XYZ file of N, CA and C in Angstrom:
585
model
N 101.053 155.394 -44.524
C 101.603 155.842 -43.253
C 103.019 155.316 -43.123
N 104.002 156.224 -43.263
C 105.179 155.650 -42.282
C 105.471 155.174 -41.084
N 106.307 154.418 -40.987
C 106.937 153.907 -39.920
C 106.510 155.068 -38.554
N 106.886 156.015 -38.970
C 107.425 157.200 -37.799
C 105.917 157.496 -37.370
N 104.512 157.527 -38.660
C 103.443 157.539 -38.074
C 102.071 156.956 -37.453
N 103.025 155.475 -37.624
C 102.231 154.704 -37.012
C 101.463 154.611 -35.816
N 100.062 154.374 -35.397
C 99.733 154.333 -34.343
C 99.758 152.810 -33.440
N 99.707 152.875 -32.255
C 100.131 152.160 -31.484
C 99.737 150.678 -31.894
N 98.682 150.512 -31.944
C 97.977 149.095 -32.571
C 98.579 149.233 -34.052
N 98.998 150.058 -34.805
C 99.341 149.260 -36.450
C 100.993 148.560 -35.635
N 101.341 149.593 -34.719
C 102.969 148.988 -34.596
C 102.720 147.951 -33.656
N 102.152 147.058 -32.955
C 101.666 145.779 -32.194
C 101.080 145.021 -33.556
N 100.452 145.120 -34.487
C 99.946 144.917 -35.255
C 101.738 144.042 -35.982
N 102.481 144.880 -36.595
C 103.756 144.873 -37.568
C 104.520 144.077 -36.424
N 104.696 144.308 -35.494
C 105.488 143.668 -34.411
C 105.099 142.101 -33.980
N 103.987 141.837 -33.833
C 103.469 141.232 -33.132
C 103.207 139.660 -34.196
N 102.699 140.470 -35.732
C 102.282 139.462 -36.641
C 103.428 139.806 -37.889
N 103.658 140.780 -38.560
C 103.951 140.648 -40.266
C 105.489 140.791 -39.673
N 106.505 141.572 -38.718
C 107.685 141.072 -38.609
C 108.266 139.938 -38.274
N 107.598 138.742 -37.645
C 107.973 137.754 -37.445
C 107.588 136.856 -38.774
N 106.719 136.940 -39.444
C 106.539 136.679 -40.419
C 107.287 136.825 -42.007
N 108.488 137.684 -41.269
C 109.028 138.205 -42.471
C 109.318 139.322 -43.039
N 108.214 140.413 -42.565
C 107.885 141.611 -43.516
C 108.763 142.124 -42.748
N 109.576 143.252 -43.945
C 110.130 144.615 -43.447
C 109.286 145.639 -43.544
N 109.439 146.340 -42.736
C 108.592 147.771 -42.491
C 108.161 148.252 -43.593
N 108.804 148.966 -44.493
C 108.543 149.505 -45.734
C 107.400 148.328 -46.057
N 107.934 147.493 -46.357
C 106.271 146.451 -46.885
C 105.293 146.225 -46.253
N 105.296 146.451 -44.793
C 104.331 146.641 -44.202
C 103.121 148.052 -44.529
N 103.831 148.836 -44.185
C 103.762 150.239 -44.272
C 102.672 150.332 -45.829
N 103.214 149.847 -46.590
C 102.568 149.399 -48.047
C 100.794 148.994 -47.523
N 101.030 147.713 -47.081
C 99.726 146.926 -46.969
C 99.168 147.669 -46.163
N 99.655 148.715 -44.936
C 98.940 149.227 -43.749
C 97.864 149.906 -44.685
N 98.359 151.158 -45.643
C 97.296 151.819 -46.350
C 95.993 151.107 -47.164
N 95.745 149.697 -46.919
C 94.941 149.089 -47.851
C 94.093 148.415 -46.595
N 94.548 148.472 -45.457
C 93.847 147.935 -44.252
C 92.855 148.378 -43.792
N 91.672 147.613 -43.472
C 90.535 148.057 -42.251
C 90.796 147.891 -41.025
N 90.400 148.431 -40.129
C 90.638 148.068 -39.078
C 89.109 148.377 -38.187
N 88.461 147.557 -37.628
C 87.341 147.338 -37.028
C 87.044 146.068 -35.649
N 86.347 146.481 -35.041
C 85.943 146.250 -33.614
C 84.191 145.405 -33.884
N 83.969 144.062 -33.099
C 83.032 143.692 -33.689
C 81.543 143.898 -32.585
N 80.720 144.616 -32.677
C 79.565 144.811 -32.178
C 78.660 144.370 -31.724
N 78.538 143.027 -32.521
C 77.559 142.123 -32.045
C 78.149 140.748 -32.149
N 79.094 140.595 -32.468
C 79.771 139.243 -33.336
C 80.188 139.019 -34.790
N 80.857 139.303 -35.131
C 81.364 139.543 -36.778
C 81.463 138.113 -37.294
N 80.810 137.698 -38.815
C 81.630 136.562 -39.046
C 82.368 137.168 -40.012
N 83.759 136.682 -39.923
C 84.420 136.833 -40.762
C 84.595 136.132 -42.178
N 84.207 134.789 -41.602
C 84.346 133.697 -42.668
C 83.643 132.561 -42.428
N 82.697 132.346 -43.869
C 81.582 131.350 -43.528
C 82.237 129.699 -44.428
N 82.179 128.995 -43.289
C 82.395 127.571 -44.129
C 82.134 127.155 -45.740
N 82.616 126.851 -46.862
C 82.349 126.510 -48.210
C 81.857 127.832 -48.538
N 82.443 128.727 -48.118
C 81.612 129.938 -49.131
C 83.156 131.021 -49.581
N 82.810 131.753 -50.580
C 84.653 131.774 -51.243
C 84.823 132.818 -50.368
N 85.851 133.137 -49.882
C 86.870 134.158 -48.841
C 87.690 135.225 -50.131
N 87.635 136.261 -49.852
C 87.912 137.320 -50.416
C 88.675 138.508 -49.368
N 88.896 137.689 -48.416
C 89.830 138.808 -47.773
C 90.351 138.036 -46.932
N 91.440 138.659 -46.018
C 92.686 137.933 -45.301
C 92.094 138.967 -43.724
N 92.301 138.315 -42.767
C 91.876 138.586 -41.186
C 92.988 138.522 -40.321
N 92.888 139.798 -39.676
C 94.533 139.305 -38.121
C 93.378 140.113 -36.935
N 92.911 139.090 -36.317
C 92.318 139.211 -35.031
C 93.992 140.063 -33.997
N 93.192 140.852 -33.206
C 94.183 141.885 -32.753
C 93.909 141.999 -31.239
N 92.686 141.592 -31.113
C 92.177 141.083 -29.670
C 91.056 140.481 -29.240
N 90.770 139.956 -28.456
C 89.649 139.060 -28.068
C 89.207 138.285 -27.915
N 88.446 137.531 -28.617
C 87.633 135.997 -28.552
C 87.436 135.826 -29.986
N 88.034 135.302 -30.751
C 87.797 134.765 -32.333
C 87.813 133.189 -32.350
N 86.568 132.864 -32.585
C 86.243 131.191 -32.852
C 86.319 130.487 -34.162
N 87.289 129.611 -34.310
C 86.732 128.960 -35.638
C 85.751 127.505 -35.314
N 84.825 127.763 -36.300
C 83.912 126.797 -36.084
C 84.208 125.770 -37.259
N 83.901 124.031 -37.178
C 83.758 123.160 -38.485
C 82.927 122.598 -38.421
N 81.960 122.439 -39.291
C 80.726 121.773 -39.424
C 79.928 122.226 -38.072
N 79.632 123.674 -37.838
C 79.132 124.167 -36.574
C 79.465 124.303 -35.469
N 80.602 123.504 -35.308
C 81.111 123.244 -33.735
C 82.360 123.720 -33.759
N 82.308 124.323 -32.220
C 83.906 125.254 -31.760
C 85.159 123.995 -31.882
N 86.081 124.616 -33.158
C 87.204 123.684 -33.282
C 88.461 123.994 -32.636
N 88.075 125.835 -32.421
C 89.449 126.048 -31.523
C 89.148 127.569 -31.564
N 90.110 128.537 -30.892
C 90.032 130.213 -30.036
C 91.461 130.244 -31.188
N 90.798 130.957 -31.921
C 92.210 131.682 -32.193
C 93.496 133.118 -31.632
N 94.718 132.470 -31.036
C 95.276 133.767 -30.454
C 95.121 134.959 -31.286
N 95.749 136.085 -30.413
C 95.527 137.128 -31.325
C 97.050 137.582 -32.253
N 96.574 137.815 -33.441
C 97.906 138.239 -34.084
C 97.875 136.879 -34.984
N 96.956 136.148 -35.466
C 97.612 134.876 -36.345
C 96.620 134.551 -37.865
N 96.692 134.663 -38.565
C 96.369 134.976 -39.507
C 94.985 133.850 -39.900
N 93.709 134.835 -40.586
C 92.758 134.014 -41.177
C 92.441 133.936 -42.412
N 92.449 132.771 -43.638
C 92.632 132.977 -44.887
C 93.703 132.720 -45.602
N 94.809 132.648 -44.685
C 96.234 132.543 -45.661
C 95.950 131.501 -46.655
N 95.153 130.434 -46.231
C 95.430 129.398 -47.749
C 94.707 129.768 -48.621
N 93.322 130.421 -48.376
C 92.694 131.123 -49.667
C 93.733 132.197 -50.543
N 94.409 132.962 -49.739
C 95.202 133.599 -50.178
C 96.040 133.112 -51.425
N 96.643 132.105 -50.850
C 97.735 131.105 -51.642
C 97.245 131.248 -52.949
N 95.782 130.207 -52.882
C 95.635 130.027 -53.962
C 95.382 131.423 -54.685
N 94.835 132.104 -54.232
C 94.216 133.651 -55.535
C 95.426 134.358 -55.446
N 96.790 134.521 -54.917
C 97.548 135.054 -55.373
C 98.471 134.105 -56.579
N 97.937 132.840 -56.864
C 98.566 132.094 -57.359
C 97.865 131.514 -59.296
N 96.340 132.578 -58.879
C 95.449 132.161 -60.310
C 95.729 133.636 -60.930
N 95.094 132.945 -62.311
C 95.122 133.912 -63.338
C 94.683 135.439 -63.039
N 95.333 136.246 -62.892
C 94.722 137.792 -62.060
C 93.979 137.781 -60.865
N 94.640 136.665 -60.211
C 94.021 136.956 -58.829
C 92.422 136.682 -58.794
N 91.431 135.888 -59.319
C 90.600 135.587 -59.963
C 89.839 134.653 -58.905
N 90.767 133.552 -58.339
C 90.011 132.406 -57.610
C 90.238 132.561 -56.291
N 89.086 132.703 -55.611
C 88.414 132.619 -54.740
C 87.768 131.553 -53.593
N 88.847 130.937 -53.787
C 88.610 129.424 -52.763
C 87.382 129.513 -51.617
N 86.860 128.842 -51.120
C 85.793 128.447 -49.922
C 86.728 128.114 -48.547
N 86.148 128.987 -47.758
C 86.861 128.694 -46.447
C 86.672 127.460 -45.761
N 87.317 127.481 -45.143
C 87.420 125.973 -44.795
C 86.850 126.068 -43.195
N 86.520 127.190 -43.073
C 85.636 127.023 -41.582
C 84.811 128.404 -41.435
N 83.933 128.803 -40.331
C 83.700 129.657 -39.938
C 84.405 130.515 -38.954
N 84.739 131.327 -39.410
C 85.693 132.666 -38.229
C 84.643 132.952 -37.577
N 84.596 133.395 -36.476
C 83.487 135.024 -35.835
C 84.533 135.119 -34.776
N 84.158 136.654 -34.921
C 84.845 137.373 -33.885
C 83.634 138.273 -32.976
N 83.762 137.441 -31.710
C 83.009 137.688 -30.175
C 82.715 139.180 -30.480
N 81.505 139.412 -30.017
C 81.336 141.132 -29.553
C 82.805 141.898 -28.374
N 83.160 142.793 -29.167
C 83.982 143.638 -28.289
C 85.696 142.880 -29.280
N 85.609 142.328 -30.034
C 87.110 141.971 -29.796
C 87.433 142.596 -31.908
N 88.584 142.996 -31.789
C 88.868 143.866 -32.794
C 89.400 143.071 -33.318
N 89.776 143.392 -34.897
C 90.737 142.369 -36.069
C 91.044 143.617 -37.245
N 91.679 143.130 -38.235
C 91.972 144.156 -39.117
C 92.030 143.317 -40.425
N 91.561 143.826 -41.620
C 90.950 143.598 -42.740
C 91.820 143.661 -43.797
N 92.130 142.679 -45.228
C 92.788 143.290 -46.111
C 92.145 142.265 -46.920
N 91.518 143.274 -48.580
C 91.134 141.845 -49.750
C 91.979 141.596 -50.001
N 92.042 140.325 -50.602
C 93.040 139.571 -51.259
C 93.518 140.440 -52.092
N 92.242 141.249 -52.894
C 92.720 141.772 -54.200
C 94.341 142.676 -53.666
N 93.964 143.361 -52.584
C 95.255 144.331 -52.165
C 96.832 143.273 -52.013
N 96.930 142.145 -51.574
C 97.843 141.401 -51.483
C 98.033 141.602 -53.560
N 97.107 140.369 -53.961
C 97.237 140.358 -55.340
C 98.327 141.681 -56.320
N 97.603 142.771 -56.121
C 98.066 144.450 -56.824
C 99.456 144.483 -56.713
N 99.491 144.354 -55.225
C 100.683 144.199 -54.500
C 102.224 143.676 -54.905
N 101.540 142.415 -55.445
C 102.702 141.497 -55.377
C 102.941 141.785 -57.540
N 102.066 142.064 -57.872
C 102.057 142.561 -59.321
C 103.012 143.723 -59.368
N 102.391 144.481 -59.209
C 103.404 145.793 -58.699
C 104.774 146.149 -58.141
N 105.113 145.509 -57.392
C 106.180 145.436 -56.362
C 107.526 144.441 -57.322
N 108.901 144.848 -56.763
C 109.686 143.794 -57.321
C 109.190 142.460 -56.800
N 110.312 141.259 -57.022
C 109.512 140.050 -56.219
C 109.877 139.951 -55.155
N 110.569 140.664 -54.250
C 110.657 140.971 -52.462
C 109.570 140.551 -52.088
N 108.282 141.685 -52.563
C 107.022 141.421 -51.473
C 106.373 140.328 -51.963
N 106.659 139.904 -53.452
C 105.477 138.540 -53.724
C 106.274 137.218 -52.913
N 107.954 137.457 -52.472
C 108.549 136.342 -51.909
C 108.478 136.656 -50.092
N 108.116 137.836 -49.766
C 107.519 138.237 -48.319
C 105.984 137.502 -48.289
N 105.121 137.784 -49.358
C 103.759 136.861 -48.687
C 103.955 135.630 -48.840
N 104.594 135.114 -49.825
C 104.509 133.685 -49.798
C 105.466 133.007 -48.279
N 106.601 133.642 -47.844
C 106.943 133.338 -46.907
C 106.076 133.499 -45.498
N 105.031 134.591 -45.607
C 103.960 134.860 -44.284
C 103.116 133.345 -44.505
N 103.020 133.336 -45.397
C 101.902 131.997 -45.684
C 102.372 130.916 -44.960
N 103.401 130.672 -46.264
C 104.235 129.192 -45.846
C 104.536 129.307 -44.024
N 105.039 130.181 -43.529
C 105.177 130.255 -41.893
C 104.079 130.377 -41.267
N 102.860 131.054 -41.688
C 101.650 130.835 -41.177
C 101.290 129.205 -41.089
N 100.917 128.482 -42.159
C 100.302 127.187 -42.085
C 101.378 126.258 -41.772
N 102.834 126.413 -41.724
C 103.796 125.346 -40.459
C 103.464 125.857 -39.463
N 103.069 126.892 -38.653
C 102.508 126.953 -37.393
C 101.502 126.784 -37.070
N 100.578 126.141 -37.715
C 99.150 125.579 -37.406
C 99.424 124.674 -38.019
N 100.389 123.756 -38.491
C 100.190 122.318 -38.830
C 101.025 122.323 -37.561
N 101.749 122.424 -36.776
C 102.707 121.767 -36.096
C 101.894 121.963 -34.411
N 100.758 123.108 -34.117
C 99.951 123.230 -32.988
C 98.601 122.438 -33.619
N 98.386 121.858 -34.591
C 97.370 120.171 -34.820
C 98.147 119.785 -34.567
N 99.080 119.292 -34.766
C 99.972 118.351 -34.484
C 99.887 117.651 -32.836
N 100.578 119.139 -32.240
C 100.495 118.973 -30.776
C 99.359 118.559 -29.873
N 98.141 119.143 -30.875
C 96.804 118.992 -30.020
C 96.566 117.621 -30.659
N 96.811 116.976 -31.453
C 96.149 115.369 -32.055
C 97.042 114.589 -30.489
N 98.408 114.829 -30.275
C 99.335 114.589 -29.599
C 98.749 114.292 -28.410
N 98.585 115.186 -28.031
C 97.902 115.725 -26.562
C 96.392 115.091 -26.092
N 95.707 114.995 -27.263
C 94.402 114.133 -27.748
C 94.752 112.655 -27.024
N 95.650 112.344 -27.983
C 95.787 110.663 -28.142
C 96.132 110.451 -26.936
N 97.374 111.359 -25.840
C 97.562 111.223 -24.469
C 96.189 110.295 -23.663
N 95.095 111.510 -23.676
C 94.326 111.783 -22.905
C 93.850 110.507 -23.021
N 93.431 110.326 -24.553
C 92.507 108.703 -24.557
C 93.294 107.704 -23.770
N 94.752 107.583 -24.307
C 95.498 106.435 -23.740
C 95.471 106.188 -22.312
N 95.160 107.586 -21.570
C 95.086 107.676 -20.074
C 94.080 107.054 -19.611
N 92.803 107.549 -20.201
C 91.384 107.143 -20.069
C 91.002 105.526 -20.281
N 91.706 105.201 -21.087
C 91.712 103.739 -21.183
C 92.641 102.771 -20.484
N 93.550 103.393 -20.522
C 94.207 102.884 -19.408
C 93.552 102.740 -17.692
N 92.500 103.767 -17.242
C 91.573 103.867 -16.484
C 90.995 102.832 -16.319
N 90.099 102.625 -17.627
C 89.260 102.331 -17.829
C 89.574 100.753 -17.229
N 90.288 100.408 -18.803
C 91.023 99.009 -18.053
C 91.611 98.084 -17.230
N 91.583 98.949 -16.289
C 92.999 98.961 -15.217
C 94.293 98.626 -15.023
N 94.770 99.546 -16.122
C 96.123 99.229 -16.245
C 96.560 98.370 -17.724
N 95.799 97.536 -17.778
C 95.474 96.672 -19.093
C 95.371 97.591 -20.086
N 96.116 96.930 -21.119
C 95.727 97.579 -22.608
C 95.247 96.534 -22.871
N 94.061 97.463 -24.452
C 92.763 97.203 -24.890
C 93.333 95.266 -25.746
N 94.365 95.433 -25.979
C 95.058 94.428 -26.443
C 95.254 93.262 -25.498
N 95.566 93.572 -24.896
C 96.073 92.217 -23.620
C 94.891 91.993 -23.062
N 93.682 92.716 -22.683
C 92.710 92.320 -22.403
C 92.143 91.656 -23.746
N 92.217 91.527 -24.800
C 91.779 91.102 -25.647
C 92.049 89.145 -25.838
N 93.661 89.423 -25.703
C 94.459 88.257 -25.637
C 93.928 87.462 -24.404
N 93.890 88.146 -23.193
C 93.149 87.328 -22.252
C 91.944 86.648 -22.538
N 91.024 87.205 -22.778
C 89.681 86.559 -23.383
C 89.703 85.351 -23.981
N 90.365 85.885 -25.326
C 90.849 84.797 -26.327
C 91.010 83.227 -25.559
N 92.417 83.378 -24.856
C 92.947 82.561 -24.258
C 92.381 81.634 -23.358
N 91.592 82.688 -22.436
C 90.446 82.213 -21.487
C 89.681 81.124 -22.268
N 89.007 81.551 -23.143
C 88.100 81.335 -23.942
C 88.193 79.489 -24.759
N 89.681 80.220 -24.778
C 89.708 78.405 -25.959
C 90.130 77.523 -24.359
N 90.649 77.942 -23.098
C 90.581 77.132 -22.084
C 90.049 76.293 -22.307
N 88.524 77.299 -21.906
C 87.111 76.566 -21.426
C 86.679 75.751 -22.387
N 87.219 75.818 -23.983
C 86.678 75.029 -24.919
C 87.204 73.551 -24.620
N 88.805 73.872 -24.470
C 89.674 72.726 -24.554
C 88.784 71.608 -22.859
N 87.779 72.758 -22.319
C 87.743 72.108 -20.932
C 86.438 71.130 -21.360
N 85.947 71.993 -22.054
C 84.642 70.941 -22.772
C 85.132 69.583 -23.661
N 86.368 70.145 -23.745
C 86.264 68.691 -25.190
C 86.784 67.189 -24.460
C-alpha cells in the first residue's frame, strides 16, 4: 500500500510509532504489506514469559498488560513496541534463526487492537533492502529500549520517593540512620550508667 492509500489507523499507526522512530514512509509502506492487524476478543496473549517470541507487537489501542513472574508490572501505552529486544537478537543471528524467550507476558484486554509483524518479515527485509532499512530497525530498537530504560528509570525514581516519604512517616521525621545512632548511644549511656 502506498502512502496515498493508506487507511486511517496504518497512518496513526506510521505517525504515531515508526516516524518518530525513524522510518521514512517508503519503509514503512514496505513493512505495512507484511502486517496483521487484529482486535482481541477475549484477551490475546501476545507473549508468554521464557517462551521464544517470533513476532514484534504495536498495541494501537486499549489495555495491554505486561506481566513478570505473573504479576501486573506495568499498562503499556499505545503505539510502543513489544519484542524489540527479541528482535535485536534474530535480526542479528545466523539467518535470522534465534529466537530469544520473552522476557514477560504481553496480553492484550478484550476489545483493544495491536498489529502484528514476524520477525522473519523484519529479517527478509533488512537482507533485501540497501542498509537504510537494516540501519532504520536498528535505530527503532535502539530508541525503543532508551525509552523504556529511561521511564524504569523514572518509575525506580518515583519508587524510592515514595518509600523515603513513608519512612520518613513512619519515623517521624527521623531517618532510619539517626534513629539508629540514637539507640546506639542511648544504649552504651545506660551501660556506662551500670558500670
Amino acid at each position: 500500500a502506498s502512502a496515498l492509500e493508506w487507511q486511517e489507523n496504518e497512518e496513526a499507526l506510521y505517525t504515531n510509532c515508526f516516524a518518530p522512530l525513524g522510518f521514512r514512509r517508503a519503509q514503512f509502506s514496505r513493512l505495512l504489506k507484511l502486517s496483521t492487524f487484529a482486535c482481541s476478543a477475549e484477551g490475546d496473549v501476545l507473549t508468554v514469559q521464557g517462551e521464544p517470541l517470533y513476532d514484534l507487537f504495536v498495541p494501537i489501542n486499549g489495555s495491554v498488560e505486561v506481566r513478570v513472574g505473573g504479576a501486573v508490572a506495568s499498562t503499556l501505552p499505545p503505539y510502543q513496541l513489544v519484542g524489540e529486544a527479541s528482535l535485536l537478537e534474530n535480526l542479528q543471528s545466523p539467518r535470522g534463526e534465534t529466537h530469544p524467550p520473552a522476557r514477560a507476558t504481553v496480553v492484550a484486554a478484550p476489545g483493544s487492537c495491536y498489529v502484528r509483524w514476524p520477525q522473519r518479515a523484519f529479517y527478509e527485509l533488512q537482507q533485501e533492502e540497501d542498509s537504510d532499512f537494516g540501519y532504520a530497525i536498528q535505530l527503532m530498537i535502539a530508541r525503543t529500549l532508551s525509552e523504556k530504560l529511561s521511564a524504569a528509570r523514572l518509575s525506580q525514581r518515583e519508587s524510592e520517593q515514595k518509600l523515603n516519604t513513608r519512612l520518613a512517616a513512619t519515623f517521624r521525621g527521623a531517618s532510619p540512620r539517626a534513629l539508629a545512632a540514637s539507640r546506639l548511644a542511648g544504649g552504651e549511656a545506660a551501660a556506662e550508667g551500670d558500670g
